[in-house]
Coordinates of C-alpha atoms and ligand atoms in Angstrom, one line a residue:
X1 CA 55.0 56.8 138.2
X2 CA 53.1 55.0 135.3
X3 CA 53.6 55.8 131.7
X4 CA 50.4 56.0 129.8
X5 CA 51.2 54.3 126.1
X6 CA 48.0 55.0 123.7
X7 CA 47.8 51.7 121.3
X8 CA 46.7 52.2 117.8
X9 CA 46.0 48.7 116.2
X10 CA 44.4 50.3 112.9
X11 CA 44.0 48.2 110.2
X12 CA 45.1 45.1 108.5
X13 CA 48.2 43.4 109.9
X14 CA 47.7 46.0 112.7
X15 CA 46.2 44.6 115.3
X16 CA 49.0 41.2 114.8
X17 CA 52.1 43.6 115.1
X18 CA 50.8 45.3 117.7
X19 CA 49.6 42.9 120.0
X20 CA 53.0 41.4 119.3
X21 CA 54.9 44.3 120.5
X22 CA 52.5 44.8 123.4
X23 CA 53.2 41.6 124.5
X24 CA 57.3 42.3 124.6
X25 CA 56.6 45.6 126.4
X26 CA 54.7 43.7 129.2
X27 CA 57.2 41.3 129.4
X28 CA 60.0 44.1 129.7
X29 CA 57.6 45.5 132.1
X30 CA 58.2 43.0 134.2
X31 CA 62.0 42.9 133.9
X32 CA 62.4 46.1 134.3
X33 CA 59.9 47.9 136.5
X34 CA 58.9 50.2 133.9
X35 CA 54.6 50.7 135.5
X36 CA 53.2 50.8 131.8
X37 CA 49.8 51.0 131.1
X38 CA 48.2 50.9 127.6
X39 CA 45.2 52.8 126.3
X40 CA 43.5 51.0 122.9
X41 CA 42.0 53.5 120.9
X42 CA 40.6 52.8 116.9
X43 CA 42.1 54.8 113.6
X44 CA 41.8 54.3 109.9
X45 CA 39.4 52.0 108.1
X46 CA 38.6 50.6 111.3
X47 CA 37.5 53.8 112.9
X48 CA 36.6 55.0 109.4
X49 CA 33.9 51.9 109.5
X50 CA 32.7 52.4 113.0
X51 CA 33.0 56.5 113.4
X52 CA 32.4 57.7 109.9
X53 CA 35.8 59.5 110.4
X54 CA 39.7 57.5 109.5
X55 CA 41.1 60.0 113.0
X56 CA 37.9 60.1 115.7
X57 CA 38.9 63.3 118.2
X58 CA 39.2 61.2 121.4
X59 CA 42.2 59.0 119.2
X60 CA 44.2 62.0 118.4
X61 CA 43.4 63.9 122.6
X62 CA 44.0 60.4 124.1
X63 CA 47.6 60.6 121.8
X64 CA 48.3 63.9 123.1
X65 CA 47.9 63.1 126.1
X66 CA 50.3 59.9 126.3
X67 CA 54.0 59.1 126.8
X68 CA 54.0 57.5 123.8
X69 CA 52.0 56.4 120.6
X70 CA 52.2 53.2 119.4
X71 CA 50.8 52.6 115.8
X72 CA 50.2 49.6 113.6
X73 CA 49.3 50.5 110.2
X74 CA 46.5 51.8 108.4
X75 CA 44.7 51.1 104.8
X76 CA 43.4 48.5 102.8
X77 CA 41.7 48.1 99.6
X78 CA 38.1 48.1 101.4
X79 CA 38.3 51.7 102.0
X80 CA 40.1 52.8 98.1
X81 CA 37.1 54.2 97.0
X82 CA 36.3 56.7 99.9
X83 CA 36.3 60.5 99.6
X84 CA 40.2 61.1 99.6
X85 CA 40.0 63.2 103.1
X86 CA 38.2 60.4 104.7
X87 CA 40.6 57.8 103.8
X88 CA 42.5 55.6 106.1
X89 CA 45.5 57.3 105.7
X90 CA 44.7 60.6 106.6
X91 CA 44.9 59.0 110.0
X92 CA 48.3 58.3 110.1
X93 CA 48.8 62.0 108.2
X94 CA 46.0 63.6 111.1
X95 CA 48.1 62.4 113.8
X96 CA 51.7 63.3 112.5
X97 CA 50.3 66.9 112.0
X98 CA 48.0 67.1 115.0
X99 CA 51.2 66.0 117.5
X100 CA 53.2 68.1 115.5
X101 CA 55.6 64.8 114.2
X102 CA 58.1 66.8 111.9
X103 CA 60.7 64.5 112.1
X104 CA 60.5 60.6 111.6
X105 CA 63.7 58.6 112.2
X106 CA 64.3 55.3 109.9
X107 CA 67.3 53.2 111.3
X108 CA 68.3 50.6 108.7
X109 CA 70.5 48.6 110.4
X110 CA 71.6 44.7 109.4
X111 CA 71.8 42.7 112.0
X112 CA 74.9 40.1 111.5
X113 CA 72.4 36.8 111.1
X114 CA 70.7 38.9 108.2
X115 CA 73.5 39.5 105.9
X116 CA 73.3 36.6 103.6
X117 CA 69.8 37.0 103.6
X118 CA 69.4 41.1 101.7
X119 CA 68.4 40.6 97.7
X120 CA 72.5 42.8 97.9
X121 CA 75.4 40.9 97.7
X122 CA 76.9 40.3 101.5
X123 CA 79.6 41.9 101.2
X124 CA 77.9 45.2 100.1
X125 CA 75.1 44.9 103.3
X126 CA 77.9 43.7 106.1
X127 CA 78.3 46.9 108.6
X128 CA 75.3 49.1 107.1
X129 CA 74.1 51.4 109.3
X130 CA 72.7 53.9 108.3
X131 CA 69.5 56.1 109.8
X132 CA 66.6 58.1 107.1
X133 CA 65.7 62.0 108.8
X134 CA 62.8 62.3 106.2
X135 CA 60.7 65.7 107.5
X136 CA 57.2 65.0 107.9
X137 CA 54.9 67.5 108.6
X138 CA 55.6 69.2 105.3
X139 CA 56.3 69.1 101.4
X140 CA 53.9 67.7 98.9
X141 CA 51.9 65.6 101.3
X142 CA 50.1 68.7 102.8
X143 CA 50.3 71.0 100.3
X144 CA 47.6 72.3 98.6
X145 CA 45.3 70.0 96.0
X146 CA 43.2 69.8 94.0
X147 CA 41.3 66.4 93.1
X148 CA 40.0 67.2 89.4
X149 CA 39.4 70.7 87.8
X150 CA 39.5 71.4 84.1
X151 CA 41.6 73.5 82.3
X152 CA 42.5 73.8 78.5
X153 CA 39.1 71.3 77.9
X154 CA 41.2 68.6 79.9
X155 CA 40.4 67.4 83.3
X156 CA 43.6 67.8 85.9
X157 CA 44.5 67.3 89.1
X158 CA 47.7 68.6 91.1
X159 CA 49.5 68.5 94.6
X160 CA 51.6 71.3 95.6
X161 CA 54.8 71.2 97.2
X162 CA 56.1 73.7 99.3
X163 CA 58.8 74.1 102.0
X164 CA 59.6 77.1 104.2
X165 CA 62.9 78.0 105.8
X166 CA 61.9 77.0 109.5
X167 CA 60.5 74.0 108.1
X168 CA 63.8 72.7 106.6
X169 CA 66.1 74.1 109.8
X170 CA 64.6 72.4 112.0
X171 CA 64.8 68.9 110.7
X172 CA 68.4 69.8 109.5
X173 CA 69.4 70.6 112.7
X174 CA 68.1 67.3 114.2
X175 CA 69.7 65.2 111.0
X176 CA 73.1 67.3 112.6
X177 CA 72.4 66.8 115.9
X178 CA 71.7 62.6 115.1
X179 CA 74.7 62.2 113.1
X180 CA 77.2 63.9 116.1
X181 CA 75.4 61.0 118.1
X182 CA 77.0 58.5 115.1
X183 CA 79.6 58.9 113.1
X184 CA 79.5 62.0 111.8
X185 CA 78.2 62.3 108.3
X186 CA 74.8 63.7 106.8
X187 CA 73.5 63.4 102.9
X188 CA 71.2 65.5 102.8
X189 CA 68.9 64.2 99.7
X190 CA 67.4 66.7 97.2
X191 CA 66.0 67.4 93.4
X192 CA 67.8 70.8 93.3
X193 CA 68.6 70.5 89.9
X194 CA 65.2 70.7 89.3
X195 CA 62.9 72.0 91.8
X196 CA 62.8 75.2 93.5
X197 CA 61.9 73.0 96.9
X198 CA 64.9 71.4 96.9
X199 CA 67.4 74.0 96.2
X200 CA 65.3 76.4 99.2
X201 CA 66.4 72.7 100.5
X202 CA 69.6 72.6 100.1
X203 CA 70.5 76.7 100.8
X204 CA 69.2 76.1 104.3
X205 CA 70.8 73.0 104.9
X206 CA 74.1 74.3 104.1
X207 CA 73.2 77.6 106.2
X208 CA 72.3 74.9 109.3
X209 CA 75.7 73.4 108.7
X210 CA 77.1 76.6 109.7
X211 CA 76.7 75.3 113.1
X212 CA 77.9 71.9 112.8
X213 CA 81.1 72.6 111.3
X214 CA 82.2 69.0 113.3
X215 CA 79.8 67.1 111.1
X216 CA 80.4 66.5 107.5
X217 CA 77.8 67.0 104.9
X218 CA 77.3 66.3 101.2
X219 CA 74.4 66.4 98.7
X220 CA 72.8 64.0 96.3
X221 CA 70.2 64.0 94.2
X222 CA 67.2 62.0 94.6
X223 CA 67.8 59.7 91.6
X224 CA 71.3 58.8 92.5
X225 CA 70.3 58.5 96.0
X226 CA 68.0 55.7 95.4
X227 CA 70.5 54.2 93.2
X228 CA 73.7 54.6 95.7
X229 CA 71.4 52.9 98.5
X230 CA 71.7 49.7 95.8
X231 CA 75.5 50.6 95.4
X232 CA 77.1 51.2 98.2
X233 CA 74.9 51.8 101.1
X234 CA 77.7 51.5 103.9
X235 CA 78.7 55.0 102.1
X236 CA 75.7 56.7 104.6
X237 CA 75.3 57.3 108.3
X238 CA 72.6 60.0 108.2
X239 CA 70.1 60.6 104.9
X240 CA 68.2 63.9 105.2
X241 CA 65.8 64.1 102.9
X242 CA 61.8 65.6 102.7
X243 CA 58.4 63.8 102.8
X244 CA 57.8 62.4 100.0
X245 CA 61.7 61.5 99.1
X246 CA 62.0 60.0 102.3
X247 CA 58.7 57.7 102.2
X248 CA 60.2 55.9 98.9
X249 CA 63.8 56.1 100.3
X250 CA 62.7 54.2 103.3
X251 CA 61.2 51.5 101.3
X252 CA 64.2 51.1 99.5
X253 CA 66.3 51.2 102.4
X254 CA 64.2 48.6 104.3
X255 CA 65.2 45.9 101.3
X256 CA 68.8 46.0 102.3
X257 CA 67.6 44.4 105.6
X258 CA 65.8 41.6 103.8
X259 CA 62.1 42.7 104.8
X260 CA 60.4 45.7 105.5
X261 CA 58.8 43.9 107.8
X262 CA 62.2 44.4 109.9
X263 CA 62.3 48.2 109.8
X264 CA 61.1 50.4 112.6
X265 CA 60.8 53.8 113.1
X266 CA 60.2 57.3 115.5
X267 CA 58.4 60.3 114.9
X268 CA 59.4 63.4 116.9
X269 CA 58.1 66.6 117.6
X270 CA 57.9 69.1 120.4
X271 CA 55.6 66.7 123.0
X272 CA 54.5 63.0 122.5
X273 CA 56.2 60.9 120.2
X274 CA 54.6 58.2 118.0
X275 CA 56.2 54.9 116.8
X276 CA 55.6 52.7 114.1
X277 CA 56.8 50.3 111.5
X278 CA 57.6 51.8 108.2
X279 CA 55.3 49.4 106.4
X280 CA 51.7 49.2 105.6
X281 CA 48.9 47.2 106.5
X282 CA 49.5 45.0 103.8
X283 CA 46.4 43.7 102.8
X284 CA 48.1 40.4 101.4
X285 CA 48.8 38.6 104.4
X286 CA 46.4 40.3 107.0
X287 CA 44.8 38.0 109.3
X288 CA 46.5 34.7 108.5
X289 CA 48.4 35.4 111.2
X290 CA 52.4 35.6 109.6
X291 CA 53.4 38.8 109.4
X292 CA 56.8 39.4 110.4
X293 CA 56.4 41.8 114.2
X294 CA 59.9 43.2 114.4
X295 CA 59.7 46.1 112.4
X296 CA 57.2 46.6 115.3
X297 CA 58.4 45.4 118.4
X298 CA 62.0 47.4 117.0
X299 CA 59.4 50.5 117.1
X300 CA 58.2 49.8 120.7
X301 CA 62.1 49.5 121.6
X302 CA 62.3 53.0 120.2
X303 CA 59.1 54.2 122.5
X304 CA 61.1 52.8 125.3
X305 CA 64.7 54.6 124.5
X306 CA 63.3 58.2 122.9
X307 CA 59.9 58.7 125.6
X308 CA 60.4 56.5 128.2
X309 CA 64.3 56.8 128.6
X310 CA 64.8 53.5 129.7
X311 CA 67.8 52.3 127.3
X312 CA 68.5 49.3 129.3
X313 CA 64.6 47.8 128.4
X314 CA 64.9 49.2 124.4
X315 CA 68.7 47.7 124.0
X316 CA 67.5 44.4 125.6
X317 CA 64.8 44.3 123.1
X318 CA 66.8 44.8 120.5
X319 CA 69.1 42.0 121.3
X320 CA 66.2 39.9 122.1
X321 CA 65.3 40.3 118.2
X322 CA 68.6 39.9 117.3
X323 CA 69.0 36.3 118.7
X324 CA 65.7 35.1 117.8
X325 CA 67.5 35.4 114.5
X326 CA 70.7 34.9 115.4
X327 CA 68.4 31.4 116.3
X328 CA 67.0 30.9 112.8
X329 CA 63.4 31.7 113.1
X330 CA 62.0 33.4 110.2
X331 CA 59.0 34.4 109.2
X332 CA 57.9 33.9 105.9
X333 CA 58.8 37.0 104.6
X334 CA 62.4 35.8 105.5
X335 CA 62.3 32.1 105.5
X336 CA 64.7 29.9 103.2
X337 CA 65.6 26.3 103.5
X338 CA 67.0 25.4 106.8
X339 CA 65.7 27.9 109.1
X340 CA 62.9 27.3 111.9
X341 CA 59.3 28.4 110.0
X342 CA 58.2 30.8 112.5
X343 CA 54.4 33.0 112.3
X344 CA 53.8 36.2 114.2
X345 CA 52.8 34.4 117.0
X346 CA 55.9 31.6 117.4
X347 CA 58.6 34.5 116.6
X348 CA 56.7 36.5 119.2
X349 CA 57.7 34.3 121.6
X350 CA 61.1 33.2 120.9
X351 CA 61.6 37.0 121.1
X352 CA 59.9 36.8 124.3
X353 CA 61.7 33.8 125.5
X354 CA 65.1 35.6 125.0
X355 CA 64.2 38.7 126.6
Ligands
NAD401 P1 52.7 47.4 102.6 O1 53.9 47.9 103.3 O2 51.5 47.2 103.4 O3 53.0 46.0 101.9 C1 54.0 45.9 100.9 C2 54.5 44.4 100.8 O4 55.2 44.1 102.0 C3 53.3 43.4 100.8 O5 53.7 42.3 100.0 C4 53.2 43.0 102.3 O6 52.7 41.7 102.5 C5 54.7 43.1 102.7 N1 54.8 43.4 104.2 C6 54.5 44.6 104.8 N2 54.7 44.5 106.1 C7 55.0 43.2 106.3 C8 55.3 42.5 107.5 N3 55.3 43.0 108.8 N4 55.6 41.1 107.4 C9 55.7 40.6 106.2 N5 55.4 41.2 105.1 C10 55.1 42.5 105.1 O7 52.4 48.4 101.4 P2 51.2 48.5 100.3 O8 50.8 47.2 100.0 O9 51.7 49.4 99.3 O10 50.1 49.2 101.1 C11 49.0 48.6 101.7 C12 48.2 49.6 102.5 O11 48.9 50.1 103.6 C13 47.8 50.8 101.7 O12 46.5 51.2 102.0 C14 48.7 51.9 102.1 O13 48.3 53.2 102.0 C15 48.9 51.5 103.6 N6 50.1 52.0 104.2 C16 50.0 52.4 105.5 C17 51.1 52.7 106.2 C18 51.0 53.2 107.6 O14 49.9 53.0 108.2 N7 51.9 53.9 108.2 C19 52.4 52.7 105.6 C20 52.5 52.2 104.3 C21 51.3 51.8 103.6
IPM402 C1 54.6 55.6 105.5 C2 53.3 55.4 104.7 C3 52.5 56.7 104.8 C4 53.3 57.8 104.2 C5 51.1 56.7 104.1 C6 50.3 55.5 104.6 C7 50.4 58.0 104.4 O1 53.7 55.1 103.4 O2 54.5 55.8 106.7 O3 55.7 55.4 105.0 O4 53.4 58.0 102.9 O5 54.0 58.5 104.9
MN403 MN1 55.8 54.6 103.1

């Protein structure tokens, strides 16, 4: 039977990464007999540009209606300057709500030919493996807001945060349910010393643990978090943390594999999942033709093992990334001196060609 995939180029470095990855799935296609069929459709400043609108309705109904999403990246500074809930982002925010996305898994895992390479000393990146649960459908990125009012004879704007009890048991229980599938250890991540959030956060956490009494858990605060991840990040197997914790954990955890360029990720809900790299569509570099695809491709490996469940296709994607390394082609992002100079294209294919 053929699996639908719905393509979301968006902006920036988008359209690169995810032609890139596109081209692996074809070729794993073909090695494997996996009858995929991709479906292009336009979001962010792209679809902002052309529809008037960052999420046009027949992008989010063709998603919904897919075996899988496959999403670039969205943003640039072209579109800074439009109404907040027309900008590109709320694309990427519009779909994670509208598919219902609550839980979006980070892996940060070093492959062996990377380990010199990480800003951290070797020794403290050899053997991390480690995988973010940040929730999000929820917290401060869709509470309430308000863009300017004034109050006291000063002008103000706020952002609310809020979490409920279902909202936090359910991504607990898949943080427990990931980490029985590892090794056995959640950190659930928190500012309960502070915020009333957080300790709702952390009361329900430890209620959900109730039922995993085979998986250990511990807590840390935000701050220390962020700087055990520098420290000794071969300390975590699964982080659970909320939205807005997790988006700047994930960035931080992405460094530890040299690039975020590298990182991939999966979001998860009740029907159709979506898949994307953790970066941006970093304005930068777009369109000279060299940013790094395996953050992407490693997302398109996920669409394979968590919608499609062929594992055989996502682990031999993985390894085909892991010996175009294991090779020595870099992107720029990753080159140093005696490596093969590769651009998206060239590393594309040596992925390609190992496959
Ligand atoms: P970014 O992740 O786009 O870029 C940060 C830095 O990382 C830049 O120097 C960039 O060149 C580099 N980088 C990112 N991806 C790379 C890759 N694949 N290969 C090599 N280098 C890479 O973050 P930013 O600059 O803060 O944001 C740029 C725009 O992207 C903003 O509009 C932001 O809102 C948006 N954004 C979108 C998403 C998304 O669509 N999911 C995620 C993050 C940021
Ligand atoms: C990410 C991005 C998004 C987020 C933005 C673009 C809305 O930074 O996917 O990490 O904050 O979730
Ligand atoms: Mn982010």
């Amino acid at each position: 039977m053929t699996k639908k995939i719905t393509v979301i180029p968006g902006d920036g470095i988008g359209k690169e990464i995810t032609e890139a990855a596109v081209a692996v799935l074809k070729k794993a296609d073909g090695k494997f007999g996996l009858s995929l069929e991709y479906d292009y459709h336009d979001a962010g400043g792209t679809a902002y540009d052309k529809f008037g609108t960052p999420l046009p309705e027949e992008t989010l109904a063709a998603a919904k209606a897919s075996d899988g999403v496959l999403f670039g990246a969205v943003g640039g500074d072209k579109w800074d300057s439009v109404e907040p809930t027309l900008r590109p982002e709320k694309a990427i925010l519009g779909l994670r709500k509208g598919l219902g996305l609550y839980a979006n898994l980070r892996p940060v895992k070093v492959a062996d030919a990377l380990v010199q390479y990480s800003p951290l000393k070797p020794e403290l990146v050899k053997g991390v493996d480690l995988v973010i649960v940040r929730e999000l459908i929820g917290g401060i990125y869709f509470g309430d807001r308000c863009e300017s009012e004034m109050k006291d004879g000063a002008e103000r704007a706020w952002d609310l945060e809020n979490y409920s009890v279902p909202e936090v048991d359910r991504i607990a229980r898949l943080a427990f349910e990931t980490a029985k599938l590892r090794r056995g250890k959640v950190t659930s991540v928190d500012k309960s010393n502070v915020l009333a959030t957080s300790r709702l956060w952390r009361r329900t956490v430890e209620k959900v643990h109730e039922d995993y009494k085979d998986v250990a858990l511990d807590h840390l605060y935000v701050d220390n978090c962020a700087m055990q991840l520098a420290v000794r990040p071969t300390q975590f197997d699964v982080i659970c943390t909320g939205n807005l914790f997790g988006d700047i954990l994930s960035d931080e955890a992405a460094v530890i594999g040299g690039s975020i360029g590298m990182m991939p990720s999966a979001s998860i809900g009740e029907q159709t999942s979506l898949f994307e790299p953790i970066h941006g569509s970093a304005p930068d570099i777009a369109g000279k033709g060299i940013a790094n695809p395996i953050g992407t491709i490693l997302s398109a490996a996920m669409l394979l093992r968590y919608s499609l469940k062929e594992e055989k296709a996502a682990a031999a994607v993985e390894a085909a990334c892991d010996k175009a390394l294991a090779d020595g082609f870099r992107t720029p992002d990753l080159w140093t001196e005696g490596f093969k100079k590769a651009n998206t294209e060239s590393m594309t294919q040596a992925i390609l060609d190992r496959l």
